PDB file of C-alpha atoms in Angstrom:
ATOM      1  CA  MET A1290     -18.866  34.940 -28.214  1.00 60.00           C
ATOM      2  CA  GLN A1291     -20.093  34.289 -24.680  1.00 70.00           C
ATOM      3  CA  ALA A1292     -21.586  30.945 -25.743  1.00 72.00           C
ATOM      4  CA  GLU A1293     -18.317  29.893 -27.398  1.00 75.00           C
ATOM      5  CA  GLN A1294     -16.317  30.703 -24.264  1.00 81.00           C
ATOM      6  CA  THR A1295     -18.797  28.787 -22.103  1.00 85.00           C
ATOM      7  CA  GLU A1296     -18.461  25.765 -24.382  1.00 89.00           C
ATOM      8  CA  GLN A1297     -14.657  26.030 -24.339  1.00 91.00           C
ATOM      9  CA  ARG A1298     -14.635  26.105 -20.543  1.00 92.00           C
ATOM     10  CA  ALA A1299     -16.816  22.987 -20.465  1.00 93.00           C
ATOM     11  CA  VAL A1300     -14.599  21.183 -22.978  1.00 93.00           C
ATOM     12  CA  THR A1301     -11.469  22.164 -21.028  1.00 94.00           C
ATOM     13  CA  ARG A1302     -12.951  20.689 -17.849  1.00 94.00           C
ATOM     14  CA  LEU A1303     -13.840  17.499 -19.718  1.00 95.00           C
ATOM     15  CA  CYS A1304     -10.366  17.167 -21.225  1.00 95.00           C
ATOM     16  CA  ILE A1305      -8.609  17.537 -17.882  1.00 95.00           C
ATOM     17  CA  GLN A1306     -11.154  15.224 -16.240  1.00 94.00           C
ATOM     18  CA  CYS A1307     -10.376  12.663 -18.933  1.00 95.00           C
ATOM     19  CA  GLY A1308      -6.654  12.923 -18.201  1.00 93.00           C
ATOM     20  CA  LEU A1309      -7.277  12.783 -14.463  1.00 93.00           C
ATOM     21  CA  PHE A1310      -9.377   9.614 -14.757  1.00 94.00           C
ATOM     22  CA  LEU A1311      -6.556   7.922 -16.631  1.00 93.00           C
ATOM     23  CA  LEU A1312      -3.757   9.181 -14.379  1.00 92.00           C
ATOM     24  CA  GLN A1313      -5.584   8.201 -11.187  1.00 91.00           C
ATOM     25  CA  HIS A1314      -6.222   4.643 -12.331  1.00 91.00           C
ATOM     26  CA  GLY A1315      -2.799   3.619 -13.607  1.00 87.00           C
ATOM     27  CA  ALA A1316      -2.554   4.647 -17.263  1.00 89.00           C
ATOM     28  CA  GLU A1317       0.842   5.617 -18.652  1.00 91.00           C
ATOM     29  CA  SER A1318       1.546   9.305 -19.265  1.00 91.00           C
ATOM     30  CA  ALA A1319       1.625   8.996 -23.066  1.00 92.00           C
ATOM     31  CA  LEU A1320      -1.910   7.583 -23.057  1.00 93.00           C
ATOM     32  CA  VAL A1321      -3.101  10.354 -20.716  1.00 93.00           C
ATOM     33  CA  ASP A1322      -1.680  13.006 -23.042  1.00 93.00           C
ATOM     34  CA  GLU A1323      -3.008  11.327 -26.188  1.00 94.00           C
ATOM     35  CA  LEU A1324      -6.590  10.723 -25.073  1.00 95.00           C
ATOM     36  CA  SER A1325      -7.080  14.146 -23.462  1.00 95.00           C
ATOM     37  CA  THR A1326      -5.817  15.765 -26.684  1.00 94.00           C
ATOM     38  CA  ARG A1327      -7.987  13.583 -28.902  1.00 95.00           C
ATOM     39  CA  LEU A1328     -11.062  14.391 -26.825  1.00 95.00           C
ATOM     40  CA  GLY A1329     -10.443  18.138 -27.066  1.00 94.00           C
ATOM     41  CA  LEU A1330      -9.956  17.997 -30.825  1.00 94.00           C
ATOM     42  CA  ALA A1331     -13.056  15.829 -31.247  1.00 95.00           C
ATOM     43  CA  LEU A1332     -15.110  18.402 -29.313  1.00 93.00           C
ATOM     44  CA  GLY A1333     -14.033  21.278 -31.547  1.00 90.00           C
ATOM     45  CA  MET A1334     -10.867  22.695 -30.025  1.00 92.00           C
ATOM     46  CA  ASP A1335      -8.061  23.883 -32.314  1.00 92.00           C
ATOM     47  CA  SER A1336      -5.317  22.639 -30.002  1.00 93.00           C
ATOM     48  CA  VAL A1337      -4.897  20.898 -26.655  1.00 94.00           C
ATOM     49  CA  GLU A1338      -1.665  20.996 -24.644  1.00 93.00           C
ATOM     50  CA  SER A1339      -1.007  19.237 -21.356  1.00 91.00           C
ATOM     51  CA  ALA A1340       1.772  18.883 -18.794  1.00 91.00           C
ATOM     52  CA  ILE A1341       1.685  15.764 -16.636  1.00 90.00           C
ATOM     53  CA  SER A1342       3.429  15.071 -13.340  1.00 87.00           C
ATOM     54  CA  SER A1343       3.032  12.326 -10.765  1.00 81.00           C
ATOM     55  CA  ASN A1344       0.681  14.380  -8.564  1.00 86.00           C
ATOM     56  CA  ALA A1345      -0.923  16.940 -10.902  1.00 90.00           C
ATOM     57  CA  ILE A1346      -1.990  17.651 -14.458  1.00 93.00           C
ATOM     58  CA  VAL A1347      -2.083  21.015 -16.244  1.00 94.00           C
ATOM     59  CA  LEU A1348      -4.076  21.318 -19.470  1.00 94.00           C
ATOM     60  CA  ALA A1349      -4.754  24.177 -21.885  1.00 94.00           C
ATOM     61  CA  THR A1350      -7.178  24.385 -24.808  1.00 94.00           C
ATOM     62  CA  ILE A1351      -7.011  26.891 -27.681  1.00 93.00           C
ATOM     63  CA  LYS A1352     -10.056  27.863 -29.736  1.00 92.00           C
ATOM     64  CA  ASP A1353     -10.017  30.757 -32.244  1.00 88.00           C
ATOM     65  CA  GLY A1354      -6.953  32.209 -30.522  1.00 87.00           C
ATOM     66  CA  HIS A1355      -8.551  32.113 -27.075  1.00 90.00           C
ATOM     67  CA  CYS A1356      -6.649  30.034 -24.513  1.00 91.00           C
ATOM     68  CA  LEU A1357      -8.008  28.459 -21.316  1.00 92.00           C
ATOM     69  CA  THR A1358      -5.823  26.653 -18.784  1.00 92.00           C
ATOM     70  CA  SER A1359      -6.867  24.383 -15.927  1.00 92.00           C
ATOM     71  CA  THR A1360      -4.997  22.470 -13.215  1.00 92.00           C
ATOM     72  CA  ARG A1361      -6.054  19.440 -11.197  1.00 92.00           C
ATOM     73  CA  LYS A1362      -4.339  17.597  -8.354  1.00 91.00           C
ATOM     74  CA  ASN A1363      -3.900  13.868  -8.846  1.00 88.00           C
ATOM     75  CA  GLN A1364      -4.824  11.400  -6.100  1.00 86.00           C
ATOM     76  CA  ASP A1365      -3.943   7.772  -6.700  1.00 83.00           C
ATOM     77  CA  ARG A1366      -7.072   5.606  -6.685  1.00 85.00           C
ATOM     78  CA  GLY A1367      -5.422   2.289  -7.519  1.00 82.00           C
ATOM     79  CA  ILE A1368      -4.934   0.457 -10.791  1.00 86.00           C
ATOM     80  CA  ASN A1369      -8.255  -0.108 -12.561  1.00 89.00           C
ATOM     81  CA  MET A1370      -8.225  -0.874 -16.291  1.00 89.00           C
ATOM     82  CA  HIS A1371     -12.032  -0.825 -16.395  1.00 92.00           C
ATOM     83  CA  VAL A1372     -11.992   2.967 -15.940  1.00 93.00           C
ATOM     84  CA  VAL A1373      -9.234   3.377 -18.546  1.00 94.00           C
ATOM     85  CA  THR A1374     -11.205   1.307 -21.068  1.00 94.00           C
ATOM     86  CA  GLU A1375     -14.418   3.243 -20.412  1.00 95.00           C
ATOM     87  CA  VAL A1376     -12.642   6.555 -21.002  1.00 96.00           C
ATOM     88  CA  GLN A1377     -11.169   5.228 -24.260  1.00 95.00           C
ATOM     89  CA  HIS A1378     -14.634   4.203 -25.461  1.00 96.00           C
ATOM     90  CA  ILE A1379     -16.035   7.656 -24.703  1.00 96.00           C
ATOM     91  CA  VAL A1380     -13.205   9.382 -26.578  1.00 96.00           C
ATOM     92  CA  ILE A1381     -13.687   7.132 -29.627  1.00 95.00           C
ATOM     93  CA  MET A1382     -17.431   7.815 -29.645  1.00 95.00           C
ATOM     94  CA  ALA A1383     -16.750  11.559 -29.455  1.00 95.00           C
ATOM     95  CA  GLU A1384     -14.330  11.284 -32.394  1.00 94.00           C
ATOM     96  CA  HIS A1385     -17.041   9.582 -34.445  1.00 94.00           C
ATOM     97  CA  LYS A1386     -19.433  12.448 -33.594  1.00 92.00           C
ATOM     98  CA  LEU A1387     -21.723  10.155 -31.622  1.00 93.00           C
ATOM     99  CA  LEU A1388     -21.380  12.332 -28.508  1.00 92.00           C
ATOM    100  CA  ASP A1389     -21.236  16.097 -27.977  1.00 91.00           C
ATOM    101  CA  TYR A1390     -19.638  17.703 -24.934  1.00 91.00           C
ATOM    102  CA  LYS A1391     -22.850  17.440 -22.888  1.00 92.00           C
ATOM    103  CA  ASP A1392     -23.094  13.710 -23.626  1.00 94.00           C
ATOM    104  CA  VAL A1393     -19.423  13.233 -22.722  1.00 95.00           C
ATOM    105  CA  GLU A1394     -19.968  15.030 -19.431  1.00 93.00           C
ATOM    106  CA  LYS A1395     -22.925  12.764 -18.673  1.00 95.00           C
ATOM    107  CA  ARG A1396     -20.914   9.642 -19.540  1.00 94.00           C
ATOM    108  CA  PHE A1397     -18.044  10.742 -17.288  1.00 94.00           C
ATOM    109  CA  THR A1398     -20.370  11.103 -14.304  1.00 93.00           C
ATOM    110  CA  GLN A1399     -21.541   7.517 -14.874  1.00 93.00           C
ATOM    111  CA  ILE A1400     -18.066   5.950 -14.756  1.00 92.00           C
ATOM    112  CA  LYS A1401     -17.709   3.755 -11.685  1.00 90.00           C
ATOM    113  CA  PRO A1402     -14.595   1.631 -11.013  1.00 88.00           C
ATOM    114  CA  LEU A1403     -15.288  -2.082 -11.286  1.00 86.00           C
ATOM    115  CA  ARG A1404     -14.481  -3.827  -8.000  1.00 85.00           C
ATOM    116  CA  TYR A1405     -14.457  -7.579  -7.528  1.00 90.00           C
ATOM    117  CA  PRO A1406     -15.516  -9.084  -4.174  1.00 93.00           C
ATOM    118  CA  ARG A1407     -12.660  -9.107  -1.674  1.00 92.00           C
ATOM    119  CA  TRP A1408     -12.915 -12.817  -0.994  1.00 94.00           C
ATOM    120  CA  LEU A1409     -12.634 -13.541  -4.720  1.00 95.00           C
ATOM    121  CA  VAL A1410      -9.580 -11.310  -5.101  1.00 94.00           C
ATOM    122  CA  SER A1411      -7.885 -12.936  -2.098  1.00 96.00           C
ATOM    123  CA  LEU A1412      -8.671 -16.403  -3.408  1.00 96.00           C
ATOM    124  CA  MET A1413      -7.392 -15.760  -6.924  1.00 96.00           C
ATOM    125  CA  VAL A1414      -4.228 -14.037  -5.690  1.00 96.00           C
ATOM    126  CA  GLY A1415      -3.564 -17.016  -3.432  1.00 96.00           C
ATOM    127  CA  LEU A1416      -4.052 -19.429  -6.339  1.00 96.00           C
ATOM    128  CA  SER A1417      -1.758 -17.437  -8.640  1.00 95.00           C
ATOM    129  CA  CYS A1418       1.052 -17.371  -6.065  1.00 95.00           C
ATOM    130  CA  ALA A1419       0.545 -21.088  -5.410  1.00 96.00           C
ATOM    131  CA  CYS A1420       0.823 -21.808  -9.141  1.00 95.00           C
ATOM    132  CA  PHE A1421       4.079 -19.866  -9.305  1.00 93.00           C
ATOM    133  CA  CYS A1422       5.430 -21.948  -6.430  1.00 93.00           C
ATOM    134  CA  GLN A1423       4.420 -25.175  -8.191  1.00 93.00           C
ATOM    135  CA  LEU A1424       6.039 -24.057 -11.454  1.00 93.00           C
ATOM    136  CA  ASN A1425       9.277 -23.342  -9.583  1.00 90.00           C
ATOM    137  CA  LYS A1426       9.492 -26.894  -8.190  1.00 88.00           C
ATOM    138  CA  GLY A1427       7.914 -26.080  -4.850  1.00 87.00           C
ATOM    139  CA  GLY A1428       5.723 -29.168  -4.963  1.00 89.00           C
ATOM    140  CA  TRP A1429       2.059 -29.438  -4.072  1.00 93.00           C
ATOM    141  CA  ASP A1430       2.827 -29.102  -0.375  1.00 93.00           C
ATOM    142  CA  GLY A1431       4.740 -25.889  -1.090  1.00 92.00           C
ATOM    143  CA  ALA A1432       1.855 -24.651  -3.234  1.00 95.00           C
ATOM    144  CA  PHE A1433      -0.516 -25.222  -0.297  1.00 96.00           C
ATOM    145  CA  VAL A1434       1.772 -23.272   2.057  1.00 94.00           C
ATOM    146  CA  THR A1435       2.025 -20.430  -0.465  1.00 95.00           C
ATOM    147  CA  PHE A1436      -1.733 -20.404  -0.975  1.00 96.00           C
ATOM    148  CA  CYS A1437      -2.371 -20.053   2.766  1.00 96.00           C
ATOM    149  CA  GLY A1438       0.218 -17.308   3.255  1.00 95.00           C
ATOM    150  CA  SER A1439      -0.684 -15.210   0.208  1.00 96.00           C
ATOM    151  CA  THR A1440      -4.461 -15.518   0.699  1.00 96.00           C
ATOM    152  CA  VAL A1441      -4.275 -14.315   4.293  1.00 97.00           C
ATOM    153  CA  ALA A1442      -1.814 -11.577   3.330  1.00 96.00           C
ATOM    154  CA  MET A1443      -4.031 -10.323   0.497  1.00 96.00           C
ATOM    155  CA  HIS A1444      -7.000 -10.144   2.836  1.00 96.00           C
ATOM    156  CA  ILE A1445      -4.939  -8.091   5.308  1.00 96.00           C
ATOM    157  CA  ARG A1446      -3.732  -5.849   2.498  1.00 95.00           C
ATOM    158  CA  GLN A1447      -7.300  -5.106   1.420  1.00 94.00           C
ATOM    159  CA  LEU A1448      -8.383  -4.334   4.980  1.00 95.00           C
ATOM    160  CA  LEU A1449      -5.473  -1.932   5.471  1.00 94.00           C
ATOM    161  CA  ALA A1450      -6.141  -0.255   2.117  1.00 90.00           C
ATOM    162  CA  GLN A1451      -9.807   0.215   3.086  1.00 89.00           C
ATOM    163  CA  ARG A1452      -8.606   2.187   6.126  1.00 90.00           C
ATOM    164  CA  HIS A1453      -6.372   4.337   3.895  1.00 86.00           C
ATOM    165  CA  LEU A1454      -3.164   3.253   5.589  1.00 90.00           C
ATOM    166  CA  HIS A1455       0.015   4.571   3.985  1.00 90.00           C
ATOM    167  CA  PRO A1456       1.004   2.248   1.073  1.00 91.00           C
ATOM    168  CA  GLN A1457       4.548   1.668   2.371  1.00 93.00           C
ATOM    169  CA  ILE A1458       3.263   0.653   5.820  1.00 95.00           C
ATOM    170  CA  ASN A1459       0.587  -1.482   4.165  1.00 95.00           C
ATOM    171  CA  PHE A1460       3.180  -3.364   2.101  1.00 96.00           C
ATOM    172  CA  CYS A1461       5.464  -3.829   5.102  1.00 96.00           C
ATOM    173  CA  ILE A1462       2.685  -5.308   7.278  1.00 97.00           C
ATOM    174  CA  THR A1463       1.397  -7.479   4.425  1.00 97.00           C
ATOM    175  CA  ALA A1464       4.884  -8.867   3.738  1.00 96.00           C
ATOM    176  CA  PHE A1465       5.296  -9.562   7.452  1.00 96.00           C
ATOM    177  CA  VAL A1466       1.990 -11.483   7.554  1.00 96.00           C
ATOM    178  CA  ALA A1467       2.694 -13.475   4.372  1.00 95.00           C
ATOM    179  CA  THR A1468       6.173 -14.494   5.521  1.00 94.00           C
ATOM    180  CA  THR A1469       4.955 -15.299   9.033  1.00 94.00           C
ATOM    181  CA  VAL A1470       2.096 -17.552   7.901  1.00 94.00           C
ATOM    182  CA  SER A1471       4.112 -19.439   5.281  1.00 93.00           C
ATOM    183  CA  GLY A1472       7.247 -19.558   7.434  1.00 92.00           C
ATOM    184  CA  LEU A1473       5.494 -20.941  10.522  1.00 92.00           C
ATOM    185  CA  LEU A1474       3.775 -23.569   8.374  1.00 92.00           C
ATOM    186  CA  LEU A1475       7.173 -24.642   7.065  1.00 90.00           C
ATOM    187  CA  LEU A1476       8.295 -25.200  10.675  1.00 89.00           C
ATOM    188  CA  MET A1477       5.628 -27.865  11.148  1.00 90.00           C
ATOM    189  CA  PRO A1478       6.802 -31.518  10.828  1.00 90.00           C
ATOM    190  CA  THR A1479       4.376 -32.059   7.933  1.00 90.00           C
ATOM    191  CA  PHE A1480       6.244 -29.491   5.819  1.00 88.00           C
ATOM    192  CA  SER A1481       9.761 -30.092   7.126  1.00 83.00           C
ATOM    193  CA  VAL A1482      11.076 -31.067   3.657  1.00 87.00           C
ATOM    194  CA  THR A1483       9.044 -28.484   1.716  1.00 87.00           C
ATOM    195  CA  PRO A1484      11.252 -26.156  -0.380  1.00 89.00           C
ATOM    196  CA  THR A1485      11.518 -22.649   1.029  1.00 87.00           C
ATOM    197  CA  VAL A1486      10.516 -21.252  -2.360  1.00 91.00           C
ATOM    198  CA  ALA A1487       7.015 -21.497  -0.884  1.00 91.00           C
ATOM    199  CA  MET A1488       7.855 -18.689   1.522  1.00 91.00           C
ATOM    200  CA  ALA A1489       9.287 -16.526  -1.250  1.00 91.00           C
ATOM    201  CA  ALA A1490       6.279 -17.113  -3.508  1.00 93.00           C
ATOM    202  CA  SER A1491       3.855 -16.006  -0.800  1.00 94.00           C
ATOM    203  CA  VAL A1492       4.997 -12.362  -1.105  1.00 94.00           C
ATOM    204  CA  LEU A1493       4.728 -12.184  -4.909  1.00 93.00           C
ATOM    205  CA  LEU A1494       1.425 -10.351  -4.561  1.00 93.00           C
ATOM    206  CA  LEU A1495       3.449  -7.325  -3.423  1.00 94.00           C
ATOM    207  CA  VAL A1496       5.640  -7.056  -6.535  1.00 92.00           C
ATOM    208  CA  PRO A1497       4.846  -3.584  -8.012  1.00 90.00           C
ATOM    209  CA  GLY A1498       4.962  -4.794 -11.593  1.00 87.00           C
ATOM    210  CA  PHE A1499       2.477  -2.357 -13.117  1.00 86.00           C
ATOM    211  CA  PRO A1500       4.102   0.809 -11.675  1.00 87.00           C
ATOM    212  CA  LEU A1501       7.529  -0.395 -12.815  1.00 90.00           C
ATOM    213  CA  ILE A1502       6.292  -1.108 -16.340  1.00 91.00           C
ATOM    214  CA  ASN A1503       4.620   2.312 -16.521  1.00 89.00           C
ATOM    215  CA  ALA A1504       7.779   3.962 -15.172  1.00 91.00           C
ATOM    216  CA  VAL A1505       9.928   2.441 -17.926  1.00 91.00           C
ATOM    217  CA  ALA A1506       7.289   3.222 -20.586  1.00 91.00           C
ATOM    218  CA  ASP A1507       7.092   6.863 -19.436  1.00 91.00           C
ATOM    219  CA  MET A1508      10.863   7.324 -19.559  1.00 91.00           C
ATOM    220  CA  PHE A1509      11.130   5.721 -23.006  1.00 91.00           C
ATOM    221  CA  LYS A1510       8.354   7.962 -24.348  1.00 89.00           C
ATOM    222  CA  GLY A1511       9.825  11.208 -23.033  1.00 86.00           C
ATOM    223  CA  HIS A1512       7.938  11.667 -19.755  1.00 89.00           C
ATOM    224  CA  ILE A1513      11.114  11.495 -17.704  1.00 90.00           C
ATOM    225  CA  ASN A1514       9.907  13.223 -14.536  1.00 88.00           C
ATOM    226  CA  THR A1515       6.748  11.132 -14.244  1.00 89.00           C
ATOM    227  CA  GLY A1516       8.672   7.957 -15.010  1.00 91.00           C
ATOM    228  CA  LEU A1517      11.288   8.672 -12.355  1.00 92.00           C
ATOM    229  CA  ALA A1518       8.576   9.478  -9.799  1.00 90.00           C
ATOM    230  CA  ARG A1519       6.784   6.213 -10.499  1.00 89.00           C
ATOM    231  CA  TRP A1520      10.073   4.319 -10.337  1.00 93.00           C
ATOM    232  CA  ALA A1521      10.838   5.884  -6.958  1.00 93.00           C
ATOM    233  CA  ILE A1522       7.392   4.972  -5.590  1.00 90.00           C
ATOM    234  CA  ALA A1523       7.744   1.376  -6.808  1.00 92.00           C
ATOM    235  CA  SER A1524      11.225   1.170  -5.274  1.00 94.00           C
ATOM    236  CA  LEU A1525       9.911   2.390  -1.913  1.00 94.00           C
ATOM    237  CA  LEU A1526       7.156  -0.220  -2.022  1.00 94.00           C
ATOM    238  CA  THR A1527       9.754  -2.901  -2.761  1.00 94.00           C
ATOM    239  CA  LEU A1528      11.900  -1.668   0.113  1.00 96.00           C
ATOM    240  CA  ALA A1529       8.895  -1.776   2.475  1.00 96.00           C
ATOM    241  CA  THR A1530       8.212  -5.353   1.375  1.00 96.00           C
ATOM    242  CA  CYS A1531      11.820  -6.351   2.104  1.00 94.00           C
ATOM    243  CA  VAL A1532      11.618  -4.764   5.558  1.00 95.00           C
ATOM    244  CA  GLY A1533       8.475  -6.755   6.365  1.00 95.00           C
ATOM    245  CA  VAL A1534      10.055 -10.021   5.197  1.00 94.00           C
ATOM    246  CA  VAL A1535      13.270  -9.465   7.159  1.00 92.00           C
ATOM    247  CA  MET A1536      11.327  -8.500  10.290  1.00 93.00           C
ATOM    248  CA  SER A1537       9.298 -11.706  10.140  1.00 92.00           C
ATOM    249  CA  MET A1538      12.310 -13.936   9.515  1.00 91.00           C
ATOM    250  CA  THR A1539      14.224 -12.276  12.356  1.00 90.00           C
ATOM    251  CA  ILE A1540      11.424 -12.392  14.922  1.00 91.00           C
ATOM    252  CA  TRP A1541      10.398 -16.004  14.269  1.00 89.00           C
ATOM    253  CA  GLY A1542      13.833 -17.345  13.333  1.00 86.00           C
ATOM    254  CA  LEU A1543      12.627 -18.694  10.003  1.00 83.00           C
ATOM    255  CA  ARG A1544      14.665 -20.517   7.396  1.00 70.00           C
ATOM    256  CA  GLY A1545      16.141 -18.493   4.554  1.00 66.00           C
ATOM    257  CA  TRP A1546      15.017 -18.685   0.930  1.00 62.00           C
ATOM    258  CA  ALA A1547      18.133 -20.528  -0.253  1.00 50.00           C
TER     259      ALA A1547
END
């Protein structure tokens, strides 16, 4: 009996750690609930129940009528699909009886978020924004302006995130930098006829697309509270971006986006 309770406690910790990994790195609530339940059942539990919110997760396992409940606080660690994929692989291996709970615990300790070099991220974000500008008839000169503004802004965003600055302040400063760089370039005689879509495209890196998609998915799948919380966070980030853009255009007297 003592050994069974010890194993159930270990499985409960693994199940809630599984859900926490997913919630911290951007997975939707339905996936968090599904994978934590599947892991518990694969490791011998009779039932697994969880309650998910934007900043915490509560999970209970039931084995032979004995119930154990655990709670963990959620801290956002940024979107990282590498972690989500690794957790999915571990759960599938446990379902196929390739891993027991000790192996799962060992695999969880080995999960490390995949991070690309900062210069590469800044470069690729700049290129993607420049491509959007070109596709929206901004011309090659507009694409160059967008590339400069968004690359510098992404570098600033990464530096501010490294120092754990509040996300809303981070987005506001980044939007200010992106609009300032692209807007001041457009004031130069060389770019006097460049469409102002270049300035708009330079802040596309701040569009909170993933949180908004997850928010809608959560609400459609019944996780209303989590979906509304994610929607509110994404809306605040959008508002902070707008504040940064307006501040830059007001201070430097830049042209509008029309």
